[in-house]
Amino acid sequence: QVQLVESGGGLVQAGGSLRLSCAASGDTICISAMGWYRQAPGKEREVVAAITGGGTTNYADSVKGRFTISRDNAKNTLYLQMNSLKPEDTAVYFCNAHTTGGFGCYTNDYWGQGTQVAVSS
């Protein structure tokens, strides 16, 4: 079992910045990849950024050059630095952790409760 808790959301003006955090606990040794997803009202959840255990990152085209995903393995914490925010970035942001089976682990996906990001124009 892995528990995820997001924080850092809020209301900012366009062009501003926010840093989201995701604290993982439980069987964190089983986590092989983590990512950030977001869901705007009336829209489907979409992937924003992801990072593997080896540090490889991937970003949605809409956030490339503006967002940076990182993790601190020692603290079991995932981050999303969001710069040059736009109104279209407004959404609930969710943290995701993927675990891989083997060595006492089970294959699964875990989600945080979400944190609201609102960008005003």
PDB file of C-alpha atoms in Angstrom:
ATOM      1  CA  GLN A   1       0.000   0.000   0.000  1.00  0.00           C
ATOM      2  CA  VAL A   2       1.132   3.512  -0.860  1.00  0.00           C
ATOM      3  CA  GLN A   3      -0.444   6.694   0.432  1.00  0.00           C
ATOM      4  CA  LEU A   4      -0.083   9.993  -1.438  1.00  0.00           C
ATOM      5  CA  VAL A   5      -0.858  13.469  -0.135  1.00  0.00           C
ATOM      6  CA  GLU A   6      -0.657  16.525  -2.393  1.00  0.00           C
ATOM      7  CA  SER A   7      -0.156  20.096  -1.260  1.00  0.00           C
ATOM      8  CA  GLY A   8       0.816  23.485  -2.643  1.00  0.00           C
ATOM      9  CA  GLY A   9      -2.210  24.367  -4.734  1.00  0.00           C
ATOM     10  CA  GLY A  10      -3.840  27.757  -4.632  1.00  0.00           C
ATOM     11  CA  LEU A  11      -4.990  30.813  -6.549  1.00  0.00           C
ATOM     12  CA  VAL A  12      -2.428  32.748  -8.575  1.00  0.00           C
ATOM     13  CA  GLN A  13      -2.422  35.355 -11.321  1.00  0.00           C
ATOM     14  CA  ALA A  14      -1.446  34.498 -14.869  1.00  0.00           C
ATOM     15  CA  GLY A  15       2.320  34.488 -15.207  1.00  0.00           C
ATOM     16  CA  GLY A  16       2.816  33.438 -11.613  1.00  0.00           C
ATOM     17  CA  SER A  17       4.335  30.292 -10.157  1.00  0.00           C
ATOM     18  CA  LEU A  18       3.388  27.470  -7.824  1.00  0.00           C
ATOM     19  CA  ARG A  19       5.186  24.395  -6.568  1.00  0.00           C
ATOM     20  CA  LEU A  20       3.125  21.310  -5.862  1.00  0.00           C
ATOM     21  CA  SER A  21       4.353  18.611  -3.507  1.00  0.00           C
ATOM     22  CA  CYS A  22       3.322  14.984  -3.145  1.00  0.00           C
ATOM     23  CA  ALA A  23       4.388  13.115  -0.032  1.00  0.00           C
ATOM     24  CA  ALA A  24       4.445   9.331  -0.385  1.00  0.00           C
ATOM     25  CA  SER A  25       4.323   6.877   2.491  1.00  0.00           C
ATOM     26  CA  GLY A  26       3.854   3.162   2.981  1.00  0.00           C
ATOM     27  CA  ASP A  27       5.616   0.751   0.631  1.00  0.00           C
ATOM     28  CA  THR A  28       7.545   3.477  -1.145  1.00  0.00           C
ATOM     29  CA  ILE A  29      10.331   1.062  -2.060  1.00  0.00           C
ATOM     30  CA  CYS A  30       7.891  -0.484  -4.545  1.00  0.00           C
ATOM     31  CA  ILE A  31       7.421   2.739  -6.522  1.00  0.00           C
ATOM     32  CA  SER A  32       8.959   2.611 -10.002  1.00  0.00           C
ATOM     33  CA  ALA A  33       7.497   5.794 -11.497  1.00  0.00           C
ATOM     34  CA  MET A  34       5.483   8.817 -10.440  1.00  0.00           C
ATOM     35  CA  GLY A  35       3.570  11.501 -12.243  1.00  0.00           C
ATOM     36  CA  TRP A  36       1.236  14.457 -12.106  1.00  0.00           C
ATOM     37  CA  TYR A  37      -2.185  14.470 -13.719  1.00  0.00           C
ATOM     38  CA  ARG A  38      -4.823  17.176 -13.866  1.00  0.00           C
ATOM     39  CA  GLN A  39      -8.533  17.402 -14.485  1.00  0.00           C
ATOM     40  CA  ALA A  40     -10.382  20.574 -15.385  1.00  0.00           C
ATOM     41  CA  PRO A  41     -14.160  20.885 -14.936  1.00  0.00           C
ATOM     42  CA  GLY A  42     -15.981  18.986 -17.654  1.00  0.00           C
ATOM     43  CA  LYS A  43     -12.795  17.486 -19.060  1.00  0.00           C
ATOM     44  CA  GLU A  44     -11.036  14.148 -18.807  1.00  0.00           C
ATOM     45  CA  ARG A  45      -8.042  13.627 -16.592  1.00  0.00           C
ATOM     46  CA  GLU A  46      -4.793  14.118 -18.496  1.00  0.00           C
ATOM     47  CA  VAL A  47      -1.162  13.429 -17.764  1.00  0.00           C
ATOM     48  CA  VAL A  48       0.940  16.518 -17.135  1.00  0.00           C
ATOM     49  CA  ALA A  49       4.374  15.106 -16.353  1.00  0.00           C
ATOM     50  CA  ALA A  50       5.976  11.839 -15.323  1.00  0.00           C
ATOM     51  CA  ILE A  51       9.313  10.679 -13.989  1.00  0.00           C
ATOM     52  CA  THR A  52      10.811   7.201 -13.769  1.00  0.00           C
ATOM     53  CA  GLY A  53      12.971   5.812 -11.013  1.00  0.00           C
ATOM     54  CA  GLY A  54      15.969   6.441 -13.230  1.00  0.00           C
ATOM     55  CA  GLY A  55      15.096  10.109 -13.578  1.00  0.00           C
ATOM     56  CA  THR A  56      13.717  10.123 -17.119  1.00  0.00           C
ATOM     57  CA  THR A  57      11.031  12.790 -17.485  1.00  0.00           C
ATOM     58  CA  ASN A  58       8.154  13.313 -19.899  1.00  0.00           C
ATOM     59  CA  TYR A  59       5.858  16.308 -20.276  1.00  0.00           C
ATOM     60  CA  ALA A  60       2.616  17.121 -21.982  1.00  0.00           C
ATOM     61  CA  ASP A  61       3.165  19.472 -24.915  1.00  0.00           C
ATOM     62  CA  SER A  62       1.030  22.114 -23.235  1.00  0.00           C
ATOM     63  CA  VAL A  63       3.425  22.476 -20.288  1.00  0.00           C
ATOM     64  CA  LYS A  64       6.841  21.915 -21.857  1.00  0.00           C
ATOM     65  CA  GLY A  65       9.237  24.678 -20.966  1.00  0.00           C
ATOM     66  CA  ARG A  66       7.031  25.903 -18.127  1.00  0.00           C
ATOM     67  CA  PHE A  67       6.691  22.964 -15.721  1.00  0.00           C
ATOM     68  CA  THR A  68       9.412  20.829 -14.149  1.00  0.00           C
ATOM     69  CA  ILE A  69       8.862  17.509 -12.411  1.00  0.00           C
ATOM     70  CA  SER A  70      11.372  16.270  -9.854  1.00  0.00           C
ATOM     71  CA  ARG A  71      11.605  13.954  -6.892  1.00  0.00           C
ATOM     72  CA  ASP A  72      13.547  13.600  -3.685  1.00  0.00           C
ATOM     73  CA  ASN A  73      13.842   9.876  -3.079  1.00  0.00           C
ATOM     74  CA  ALA A  74      15.281  10.335   0.399  1.00  0.00           C
ATOM     75  CA  LYS A  75      12.185  12.290   1.426  1.00  0.00           C
ATOM     76  CA  ASN A  76       9.761  10.228  -0.677  1.00  0.00           C
ATOM     77  CA  THR A  77       8.424  13.439  -2.157  1.00  0.00           C
ATOM     78  CA  LEU A  78       7.450  14.368  -5.710  1.00  0.00           C
ATOM     79  CA  TYR A  79       7.379  17.981  -6.903  1.00  0.00           C
ATOM     80  CA  LEU A  80       5.908  19.920  -9.785  1.00  0.00           C
ATOM     81  CA  GLN A  81       7.348  23.391 -10.295  1.00  0.00           C
ATOM     82  CA  MET A  82       4.886  25.402 -12.370  1.00  0.00           C
ATOM     83  CA  ASN A  83       6.042  28.678 -13.908  1.00  0.00           C
ATOM     84  CA  SER A  84       4.417  31.103 -16.329  1.00  0.00           C
ATOM     85  CA  LEU A  85       1.003  29.820 -15.343  1.00  0.00           C
ATOM     86  CA  LYS A  86      -1.915  30.334 -17.697  1.00  0.00           C
ATOM     87  CA  PRO A  87      -5.669  30.314 -17.040  1.00  0.00           C
ATOM     88  CA  GLU A  88      -5.901  27.051 -18.980  1.00  0.00           C
ATOM     89  CA  ASP A  89      -3.717  25.431 -16.310  1.00  0.00           C
ATOM     90  CA  THR A  90      -6.633  25.723 -13.899  1.00  0.00           C
ATOM     91  CA  ALA A  91      -7.525  22.215 -12.711  1.00  0.00           C
ATOM     92  CA  VAL A  92      -7.343  19.779  -9.850  1.00  0.00           C
ATOM     93  CA  TYR A  93      -3.877  18.258  -9.878  1.00  0.00           C
ATOM     94  CA  PHE A  94      -3.393  14.653  -8.798  1.00  0.00           C
ATOM     95  CA  CYS A  95      -0.251  12.795  -7.825  1.00  0.00           C
ATOM     96  CA  ASN A  96       0.187   9.246  -9.130  1.00  0.00           C
ATOM     97  CA  ALA A  97       2.564   6.481  -8.098  1.00  0.00           C
ATOM     98  CA  HIS A  98       3.101   3.261 -10.018  1.00  0.00           C
ATOM     99  CA  THR A  99       4.408   0.218  -8.187  1.00  0.00           C
ATOM    100  CA  THR A 100       6.006  -2.807  -9.826  1.00  0.00           C
ATOM    101  CA  GLY A 101       5.510  -6.388  -8.658  1.00  0.00           C
ATOM    102  CA  GLY A 102       8.338  -8.505  -7.363  1.00  0.00           C
ATOM    103  CA  PHE A 103      10.595  -8.516  -4.330  1.00  0.00           C
ATOM    104  CA  GLY A 104       7.634  -8.220  -1.987  1.00  0.00           C
ATOM    105  CA  CYS A 105       5.844  -5.620  -4.122  1.00  0.00           C
ATOM    106  CA  TYR A 106       2.611  -5.691  -6.106  1.00  0.00           C
ATOM    107  CA  THR A 107       1.841  -4.014  -9.408  1.00  0.00           C
ATOM    108  CA  ASN A 108      -0.593  -1.159  -8.800  1.00  0.00           C
ATOM    109  CA  ASP A 109      -1.372   2.508  -9.286  1.00  0.00           C
ATOM    110  CA  TYR A 110      -2.077   4.889  -6.433  1.00  0.00           C
ATOM    111  CA  TRP A 111      -3.599   8.365  -6.415  1.00  0.00           C
ATOM    112  CA  GLY A 112      -3.603  11.303  -4.068  1.00  0.00           C
ATOM    113  CA  GLN A 113      -6.712  13.263  -3.149  1.00  0.00           C
ATOM    114  CA  GLY A 114      -5.872  16.158  -5.470  1.00  0.00           C
ATOM    115  CA  THR A 115      -5.012  19.811  -4.943  1.00  0.00           C
ATOM    116  CA  GLN A 116      -6.769  22.729  -6.629  1.00  0.00           C
ATOM    117  CA  VAL A 117      -4.838  25.121  -8.854  1.00  0.00           C
ATOM    118  CA  ALA A 118      -6.660  28.213 -10.098  1.00  0.00           C
ATOM    119  CA  VAL A 119      -5.035  30.763 -12.410  1.00  0.00           C
ATOM    120  CA  SER A 120      -6.767  34.083 -12.931  1.00  0.00           C
ATOM    121  CA  SER A 121      -6.285  36.389 -15.901  1.00  0.00           C
TER     122      SER A 121
END
